[in-house]
PDB file of C-alpha atoms in Angstrom:
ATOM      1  CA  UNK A 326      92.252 116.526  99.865  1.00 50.00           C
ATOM      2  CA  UNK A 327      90.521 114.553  97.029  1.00 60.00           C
ATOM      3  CA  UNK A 328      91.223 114.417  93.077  1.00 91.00           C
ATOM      4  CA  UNK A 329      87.740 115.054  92.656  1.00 96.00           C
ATOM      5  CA  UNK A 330      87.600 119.186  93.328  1.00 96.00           C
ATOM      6  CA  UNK A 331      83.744 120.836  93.768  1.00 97.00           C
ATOM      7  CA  UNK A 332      82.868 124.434  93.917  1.00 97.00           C
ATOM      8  CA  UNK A 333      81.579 126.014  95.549  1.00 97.00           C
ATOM      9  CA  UNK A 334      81.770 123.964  98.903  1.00 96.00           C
ATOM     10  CA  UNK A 335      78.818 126.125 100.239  1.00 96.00           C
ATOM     11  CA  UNK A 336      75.789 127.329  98.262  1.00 96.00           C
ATOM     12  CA  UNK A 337      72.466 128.996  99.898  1.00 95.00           C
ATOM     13  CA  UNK A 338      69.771 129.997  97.241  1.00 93.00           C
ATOM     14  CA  UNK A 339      66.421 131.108  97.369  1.00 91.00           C
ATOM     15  CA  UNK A 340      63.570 128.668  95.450  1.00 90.00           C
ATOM     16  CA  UNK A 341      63.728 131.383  92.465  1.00 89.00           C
ATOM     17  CA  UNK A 342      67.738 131.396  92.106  1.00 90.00           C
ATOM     18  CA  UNK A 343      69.197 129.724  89.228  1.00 95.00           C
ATOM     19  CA  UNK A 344      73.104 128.023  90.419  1.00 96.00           C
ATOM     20  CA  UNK A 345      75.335 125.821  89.022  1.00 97.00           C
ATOM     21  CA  UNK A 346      77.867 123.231  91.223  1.00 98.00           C
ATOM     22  CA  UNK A 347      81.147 122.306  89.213  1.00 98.00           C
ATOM     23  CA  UNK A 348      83.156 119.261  89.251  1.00 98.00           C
ATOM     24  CA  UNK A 349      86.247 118.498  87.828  1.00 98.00           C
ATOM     25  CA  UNK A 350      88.654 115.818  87.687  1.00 97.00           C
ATOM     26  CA  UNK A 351      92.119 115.104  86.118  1.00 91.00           C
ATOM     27  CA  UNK A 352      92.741 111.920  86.923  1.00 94.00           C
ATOM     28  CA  UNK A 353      91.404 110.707  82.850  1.00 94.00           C
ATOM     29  CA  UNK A 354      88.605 109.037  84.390  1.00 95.00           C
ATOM     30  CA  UNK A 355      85.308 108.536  81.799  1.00 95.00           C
ATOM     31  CA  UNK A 356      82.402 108.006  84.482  1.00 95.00           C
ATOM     32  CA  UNK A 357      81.224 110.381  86.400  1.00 96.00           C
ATOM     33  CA  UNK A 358      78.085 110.813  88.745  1.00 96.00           C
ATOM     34  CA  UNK A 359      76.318 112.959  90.851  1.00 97.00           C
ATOM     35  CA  UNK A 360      74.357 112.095  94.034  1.00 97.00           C
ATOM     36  CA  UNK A 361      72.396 113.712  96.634  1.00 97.00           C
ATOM     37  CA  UNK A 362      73.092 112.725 100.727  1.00 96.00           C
ATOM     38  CA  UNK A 363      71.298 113.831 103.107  1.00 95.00           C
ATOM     39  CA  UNK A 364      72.068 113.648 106.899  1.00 92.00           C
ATOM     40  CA  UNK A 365      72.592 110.226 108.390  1.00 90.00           C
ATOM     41  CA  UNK A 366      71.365 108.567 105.110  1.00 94.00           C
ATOM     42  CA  UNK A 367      73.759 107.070 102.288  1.00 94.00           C
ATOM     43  CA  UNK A 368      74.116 108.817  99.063  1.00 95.00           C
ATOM     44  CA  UNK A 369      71.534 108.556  96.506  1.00 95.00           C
ATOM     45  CA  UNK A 370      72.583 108.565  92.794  1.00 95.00           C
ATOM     46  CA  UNK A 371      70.845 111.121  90.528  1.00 97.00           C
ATOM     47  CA  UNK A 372      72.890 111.258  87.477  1.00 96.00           C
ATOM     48  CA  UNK A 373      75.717 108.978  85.467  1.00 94.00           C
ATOM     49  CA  UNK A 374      77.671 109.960  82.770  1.00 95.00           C
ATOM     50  CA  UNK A 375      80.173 107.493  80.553  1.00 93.00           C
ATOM     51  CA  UNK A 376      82.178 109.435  78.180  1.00 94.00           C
ATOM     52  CA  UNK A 377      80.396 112.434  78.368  1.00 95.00           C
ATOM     53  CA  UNK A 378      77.043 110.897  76.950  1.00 95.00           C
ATOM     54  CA  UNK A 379      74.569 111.288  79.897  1.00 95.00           C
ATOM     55  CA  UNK A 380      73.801 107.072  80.702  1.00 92.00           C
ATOM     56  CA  UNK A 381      71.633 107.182  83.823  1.00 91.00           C
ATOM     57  CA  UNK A 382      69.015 109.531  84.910  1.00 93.00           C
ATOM     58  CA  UNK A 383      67.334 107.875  88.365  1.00 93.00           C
ATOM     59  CA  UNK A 384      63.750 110.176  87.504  1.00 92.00           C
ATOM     60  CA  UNK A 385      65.720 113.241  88.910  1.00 96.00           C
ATOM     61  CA  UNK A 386      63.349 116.370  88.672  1.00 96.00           C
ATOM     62  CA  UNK A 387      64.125 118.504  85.649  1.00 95.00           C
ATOM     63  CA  UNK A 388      64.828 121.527  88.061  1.00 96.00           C
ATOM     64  CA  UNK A 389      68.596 119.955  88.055  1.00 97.00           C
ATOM     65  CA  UNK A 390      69.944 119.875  84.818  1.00 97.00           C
ATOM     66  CA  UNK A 391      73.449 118.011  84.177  1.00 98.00           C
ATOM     67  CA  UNK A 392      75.756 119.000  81.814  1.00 97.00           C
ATOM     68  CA  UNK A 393      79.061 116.919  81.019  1.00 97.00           C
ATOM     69  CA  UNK A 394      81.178 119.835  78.855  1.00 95.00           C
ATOM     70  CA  UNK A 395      84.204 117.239  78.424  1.00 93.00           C
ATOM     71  CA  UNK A 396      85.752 114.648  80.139  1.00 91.00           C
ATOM     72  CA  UNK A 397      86.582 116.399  83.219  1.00 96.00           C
ATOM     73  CA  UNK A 398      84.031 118.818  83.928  1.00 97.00           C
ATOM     74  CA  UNK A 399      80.689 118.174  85.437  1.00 98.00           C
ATOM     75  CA  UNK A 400      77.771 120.520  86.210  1.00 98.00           C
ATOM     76  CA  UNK A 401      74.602 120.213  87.772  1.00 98.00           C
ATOM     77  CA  UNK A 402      72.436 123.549  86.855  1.00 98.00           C
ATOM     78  CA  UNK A 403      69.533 124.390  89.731  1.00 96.00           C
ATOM     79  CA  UNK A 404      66.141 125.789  88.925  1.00 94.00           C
ATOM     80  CA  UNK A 405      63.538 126.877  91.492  1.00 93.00           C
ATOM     81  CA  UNK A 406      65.020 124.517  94.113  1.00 94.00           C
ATOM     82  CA  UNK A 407      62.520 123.375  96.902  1.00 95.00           C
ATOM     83  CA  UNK A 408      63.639 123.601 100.424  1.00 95.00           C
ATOM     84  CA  UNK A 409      63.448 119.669 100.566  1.00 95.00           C
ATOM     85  CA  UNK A 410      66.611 119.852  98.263  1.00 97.00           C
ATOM     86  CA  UNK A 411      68.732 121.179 101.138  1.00 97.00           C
ATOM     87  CA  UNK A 412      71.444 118.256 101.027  1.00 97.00           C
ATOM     88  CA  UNK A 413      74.997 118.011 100.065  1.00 97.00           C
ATOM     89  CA  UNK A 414      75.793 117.137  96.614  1.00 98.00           C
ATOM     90  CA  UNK A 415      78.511 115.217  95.946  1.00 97.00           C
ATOM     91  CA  UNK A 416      80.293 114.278  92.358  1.00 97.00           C
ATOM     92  CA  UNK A 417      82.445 111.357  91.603  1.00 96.00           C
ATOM     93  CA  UNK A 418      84.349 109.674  88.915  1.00 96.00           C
ATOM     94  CA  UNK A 419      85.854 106.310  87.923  1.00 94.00           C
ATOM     95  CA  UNK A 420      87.939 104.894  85.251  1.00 93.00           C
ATOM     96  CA  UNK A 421      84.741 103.763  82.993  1.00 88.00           C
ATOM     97  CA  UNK A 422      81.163 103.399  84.126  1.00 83.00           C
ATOM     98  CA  UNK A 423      80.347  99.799  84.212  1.00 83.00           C
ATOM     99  CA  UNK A 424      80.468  99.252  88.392  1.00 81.00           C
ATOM    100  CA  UNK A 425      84.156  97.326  88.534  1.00 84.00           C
ATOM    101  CA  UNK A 426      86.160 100.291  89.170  1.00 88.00           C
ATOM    102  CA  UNK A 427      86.048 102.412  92.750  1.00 91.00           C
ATOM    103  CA  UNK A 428      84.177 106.010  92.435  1.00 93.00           C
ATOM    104  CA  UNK A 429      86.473 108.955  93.739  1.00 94.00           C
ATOM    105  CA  UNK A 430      84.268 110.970  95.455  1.00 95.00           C
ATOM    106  CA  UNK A 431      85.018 115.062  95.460  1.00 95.00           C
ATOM    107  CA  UNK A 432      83.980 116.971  99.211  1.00 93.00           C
ATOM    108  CA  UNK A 433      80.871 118.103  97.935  1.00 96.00           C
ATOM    109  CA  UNK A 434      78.976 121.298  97.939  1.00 97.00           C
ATOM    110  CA  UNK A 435      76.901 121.870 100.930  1.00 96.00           C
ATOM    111  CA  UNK A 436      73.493 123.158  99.180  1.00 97.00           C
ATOM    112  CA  UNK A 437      70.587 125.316 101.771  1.00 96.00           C
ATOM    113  CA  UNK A 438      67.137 126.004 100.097  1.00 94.00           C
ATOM    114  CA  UNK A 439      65.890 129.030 101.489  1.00 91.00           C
TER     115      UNK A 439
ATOM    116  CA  UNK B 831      65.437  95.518  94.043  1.00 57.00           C
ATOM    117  CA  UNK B 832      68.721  94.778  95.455  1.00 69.00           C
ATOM    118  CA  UNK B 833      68.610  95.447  99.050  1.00 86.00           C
ATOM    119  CA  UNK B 834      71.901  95.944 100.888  1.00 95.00           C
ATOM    120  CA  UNK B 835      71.487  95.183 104.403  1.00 97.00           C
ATOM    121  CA  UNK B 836      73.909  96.727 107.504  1.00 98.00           C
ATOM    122  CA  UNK B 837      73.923  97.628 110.980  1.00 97.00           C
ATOM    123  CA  UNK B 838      73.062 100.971 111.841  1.00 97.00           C
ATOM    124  CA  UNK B 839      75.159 101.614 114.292  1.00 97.00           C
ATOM    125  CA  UNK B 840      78.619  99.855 116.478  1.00 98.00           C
ATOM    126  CA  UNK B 841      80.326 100.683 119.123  1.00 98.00           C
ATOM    127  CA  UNK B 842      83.714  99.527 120.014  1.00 97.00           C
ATOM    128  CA  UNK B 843      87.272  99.960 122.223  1.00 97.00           C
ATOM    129  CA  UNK B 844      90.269 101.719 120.861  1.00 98.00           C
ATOM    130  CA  UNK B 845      92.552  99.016 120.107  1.00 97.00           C
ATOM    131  CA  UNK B 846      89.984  96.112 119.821  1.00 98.00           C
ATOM    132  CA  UNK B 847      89.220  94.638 116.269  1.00 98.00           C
ATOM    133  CA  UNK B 848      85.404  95.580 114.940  1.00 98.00           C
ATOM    134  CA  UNK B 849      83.456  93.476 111.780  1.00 98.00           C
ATOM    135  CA  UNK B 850      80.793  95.222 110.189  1.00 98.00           C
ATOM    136  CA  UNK B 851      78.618  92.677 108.499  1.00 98.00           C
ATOM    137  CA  UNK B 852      76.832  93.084 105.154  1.00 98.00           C
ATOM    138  CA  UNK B 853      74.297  91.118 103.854  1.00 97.00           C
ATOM    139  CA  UNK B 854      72.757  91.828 100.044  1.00 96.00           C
ATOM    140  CA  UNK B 855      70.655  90.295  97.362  1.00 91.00           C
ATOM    141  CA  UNK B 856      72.697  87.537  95.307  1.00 90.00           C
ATOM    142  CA  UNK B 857      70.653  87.956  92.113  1.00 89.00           C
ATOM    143  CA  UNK B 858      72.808  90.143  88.998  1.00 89.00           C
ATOM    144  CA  UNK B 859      75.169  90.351  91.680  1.00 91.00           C
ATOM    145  CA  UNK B 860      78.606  92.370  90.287  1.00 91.00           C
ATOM    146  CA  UNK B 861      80.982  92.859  93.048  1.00 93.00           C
ATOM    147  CA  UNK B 862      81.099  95.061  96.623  1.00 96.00           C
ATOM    148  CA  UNK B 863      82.494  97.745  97.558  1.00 96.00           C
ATOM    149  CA  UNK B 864      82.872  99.629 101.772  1.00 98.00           C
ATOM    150  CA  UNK B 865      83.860 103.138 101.740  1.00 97.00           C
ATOM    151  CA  UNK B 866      83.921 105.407 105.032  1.00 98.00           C
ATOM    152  CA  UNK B 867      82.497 108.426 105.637  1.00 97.00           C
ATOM    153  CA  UNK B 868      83.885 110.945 108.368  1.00 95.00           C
ATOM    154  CA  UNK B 869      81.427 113.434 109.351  1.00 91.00           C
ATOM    155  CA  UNK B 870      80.794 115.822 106.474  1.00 87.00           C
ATOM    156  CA  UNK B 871      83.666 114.749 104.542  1.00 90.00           C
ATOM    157  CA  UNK B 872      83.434 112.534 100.945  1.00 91.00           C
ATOM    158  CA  UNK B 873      83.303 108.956 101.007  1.00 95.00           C
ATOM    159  CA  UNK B 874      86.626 107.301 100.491  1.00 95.00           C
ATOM    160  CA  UNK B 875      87.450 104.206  98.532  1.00 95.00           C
ATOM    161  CA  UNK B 876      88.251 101.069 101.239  1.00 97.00           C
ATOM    162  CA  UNK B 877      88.093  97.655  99.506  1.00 96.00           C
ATOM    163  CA  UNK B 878      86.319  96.098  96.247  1.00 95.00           C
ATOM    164  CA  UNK B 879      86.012  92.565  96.906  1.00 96.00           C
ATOM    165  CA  UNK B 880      84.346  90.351  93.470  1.00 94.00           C
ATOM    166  CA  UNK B 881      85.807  87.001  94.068  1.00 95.00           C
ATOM    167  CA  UNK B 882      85.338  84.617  97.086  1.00 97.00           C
ATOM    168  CA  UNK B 883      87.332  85.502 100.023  1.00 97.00           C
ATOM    169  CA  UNK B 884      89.317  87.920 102.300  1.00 97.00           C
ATOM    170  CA  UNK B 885      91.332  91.212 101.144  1.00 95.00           C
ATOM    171  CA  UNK B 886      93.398  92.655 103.478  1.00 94.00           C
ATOM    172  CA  UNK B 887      94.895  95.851 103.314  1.00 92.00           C
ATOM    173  CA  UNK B 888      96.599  97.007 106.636  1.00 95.00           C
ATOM    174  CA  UNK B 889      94.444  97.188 109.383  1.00 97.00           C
ATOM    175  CA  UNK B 890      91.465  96.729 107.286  1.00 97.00           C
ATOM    176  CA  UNK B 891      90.485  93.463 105.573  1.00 97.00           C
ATOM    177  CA  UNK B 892      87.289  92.739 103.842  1.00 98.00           C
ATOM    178  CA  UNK B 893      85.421  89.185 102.946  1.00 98.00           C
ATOM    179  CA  UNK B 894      83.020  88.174 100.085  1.00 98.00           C
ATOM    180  CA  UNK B 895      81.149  84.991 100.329  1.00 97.00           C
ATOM    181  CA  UNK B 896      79.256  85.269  96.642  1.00 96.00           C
ATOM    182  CA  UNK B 897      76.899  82.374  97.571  1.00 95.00           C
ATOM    183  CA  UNK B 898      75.593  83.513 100.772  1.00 96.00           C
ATOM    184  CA  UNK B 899      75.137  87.273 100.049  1.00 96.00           C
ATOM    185  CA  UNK B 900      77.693  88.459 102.846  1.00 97.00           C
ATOM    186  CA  UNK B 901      80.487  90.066 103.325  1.00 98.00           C
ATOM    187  CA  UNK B 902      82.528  91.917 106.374  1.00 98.00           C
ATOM    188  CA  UNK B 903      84.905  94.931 107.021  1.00 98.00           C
ATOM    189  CA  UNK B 904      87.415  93.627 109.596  1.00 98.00           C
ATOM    190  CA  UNK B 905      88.744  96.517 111.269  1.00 98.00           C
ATOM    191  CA  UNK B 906      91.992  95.763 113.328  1.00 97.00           C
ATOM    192  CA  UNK B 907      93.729  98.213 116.513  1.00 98.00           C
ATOM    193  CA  UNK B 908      91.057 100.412 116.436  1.00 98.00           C
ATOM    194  CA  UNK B 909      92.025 104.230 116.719  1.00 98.00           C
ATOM    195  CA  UNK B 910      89.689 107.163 117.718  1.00 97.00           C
ATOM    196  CA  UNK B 911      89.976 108.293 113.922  1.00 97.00           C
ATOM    197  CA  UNK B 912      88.437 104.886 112.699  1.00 98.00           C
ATOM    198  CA  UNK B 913      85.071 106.135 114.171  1.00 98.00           C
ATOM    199  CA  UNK B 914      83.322 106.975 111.042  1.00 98.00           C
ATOM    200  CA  UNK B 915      80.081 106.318 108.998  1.00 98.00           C
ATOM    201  CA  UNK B 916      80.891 102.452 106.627  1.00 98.00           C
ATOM    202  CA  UNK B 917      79.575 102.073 103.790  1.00 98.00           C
ATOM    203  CA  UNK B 918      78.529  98.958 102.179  1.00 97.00           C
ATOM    204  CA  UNK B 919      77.681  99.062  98.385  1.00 96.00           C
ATOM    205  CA  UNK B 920      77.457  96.775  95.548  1.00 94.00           C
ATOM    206  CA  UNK B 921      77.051  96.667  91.860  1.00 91.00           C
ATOM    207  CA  UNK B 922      74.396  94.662  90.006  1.00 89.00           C
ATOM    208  CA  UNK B 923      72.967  93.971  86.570  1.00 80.00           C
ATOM    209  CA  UNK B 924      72.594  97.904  85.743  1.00 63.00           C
ATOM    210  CA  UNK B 925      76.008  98.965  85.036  1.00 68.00           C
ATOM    211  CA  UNK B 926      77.605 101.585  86.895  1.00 71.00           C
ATOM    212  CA  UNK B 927      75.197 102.061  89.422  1.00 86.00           C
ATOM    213  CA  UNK B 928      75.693 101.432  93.331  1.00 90.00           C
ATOM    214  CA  UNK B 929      73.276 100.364  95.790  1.00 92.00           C
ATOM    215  CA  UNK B 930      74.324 101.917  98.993  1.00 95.00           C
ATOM    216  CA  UNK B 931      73.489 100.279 102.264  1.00 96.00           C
ATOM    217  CA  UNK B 932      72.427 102.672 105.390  1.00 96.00           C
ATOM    218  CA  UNK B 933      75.892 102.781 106.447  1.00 97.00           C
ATOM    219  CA  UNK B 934      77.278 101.815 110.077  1.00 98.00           C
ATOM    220  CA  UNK B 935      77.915 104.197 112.373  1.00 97.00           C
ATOM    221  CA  UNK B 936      81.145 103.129 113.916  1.00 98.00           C
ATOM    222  CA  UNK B 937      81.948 105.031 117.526  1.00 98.00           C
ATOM    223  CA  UNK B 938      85.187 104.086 118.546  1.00 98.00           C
ATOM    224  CA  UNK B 939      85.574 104.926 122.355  1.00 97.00           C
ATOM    225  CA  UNK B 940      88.651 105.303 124.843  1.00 95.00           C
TER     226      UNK B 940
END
């Protein structure tokens, strides 16, 4: 079990769907980040947040949207998804976003572009 | 950019000791972190290492050497469970981000 919870842990959508993946996190932490892994590869960062003010944007695509409603929720909003964005999506947090603190990775959600 | 640099893939004995070796750019160098990754499972938090020398936290230790770009993961008494994807990743000049390595692929065999 991690401190970092995601839902849902399985998502299939067609390219037209619109989705959302949720993150929380109670442990007070004010970073948090989402990144994309794919199989047998590391995970790649898309998207930092540091107290709730959106801080790093690695020239994601605009069909996923984040949204940081406080300090412990995260959400990643999916538009016309291509099939190459089959991956598992995983959210983290730390204690404050400048790189000195571990990220607590959640289990991820498990995302299949149909 | 900052490269990280690691194995691709180990194999070793249950019960033997393991070091996965990780070599990175030294420029706006922060500090390094190794996380392991069990087959489609999260990543979990192993060692942060930001000064000179070796941390050692049970069976697992880790090194820094901040002038030569390296550091290790010592893995001690291997167990089946230790077989695992490592991560290597460090933190630079651009705030929180982390520059992943291509992870080892640890098999740890009878």
């Amino acid at each position: 079990d991690t401190e970092v919870t995601q839902t849902p842990k399985h998502l299939v959508m067609g390219m037209t769907n619109k989705k959302s993946l949720k993150c929380e996190q109670h442990m007070g932490h004010r970073a948090m980040y989402w990144y994309k892994q794919k199989a047998k590869k590391p995970p790649e960062l898309m998207f930092v947040y540091s107290y709730e003010k959106l801080s790093i944007n690695e020239s994601v695509p605009s069909r996923f949207s984040p949204e940081c409603p406080n300090s412990s929720l995260l959400n990643l909003h999916l538009h016309a998804l291509q099939p190459e964005d089959s991956a598992l999506y995983l959210c983290a947090s730390s204690t404050h976003g400048d790189g000195n603190q571990p990220q607590h990775f959640g289990d991820g959600t498990r995302l299949s572009i149909l | 950019g900052q490269n990280i640099d690691q194995p691709t893939e180990m194999t070793a004995t249950e019960g033997a000791i393991v070091q996965i070796n990780c070599t990175y750019q030294t420029s706006g160098f922060n500090g390094l972190f190794w996380y392991q990754q069990h087959a489609g499972e999260a990543p979990t938090f192993l060692s942060y290492n930001v000064l000179d020398g070796l941390e050692e936290k049970g069976r697992f230790s880790s090194f820094l050497s901040r002038s030569k770009g390296y550091s290790y993961l010592l893995l001690k008494e291997l167990q089946m469970k230790d077989s695992a994807s490592y991560l290597c990743a460090g933190t630079f000049n651009q705030g929180g981000k982390l520059i992943f390595g291509q992870g080892t692929e640890l098999s740890v065999k009878p």
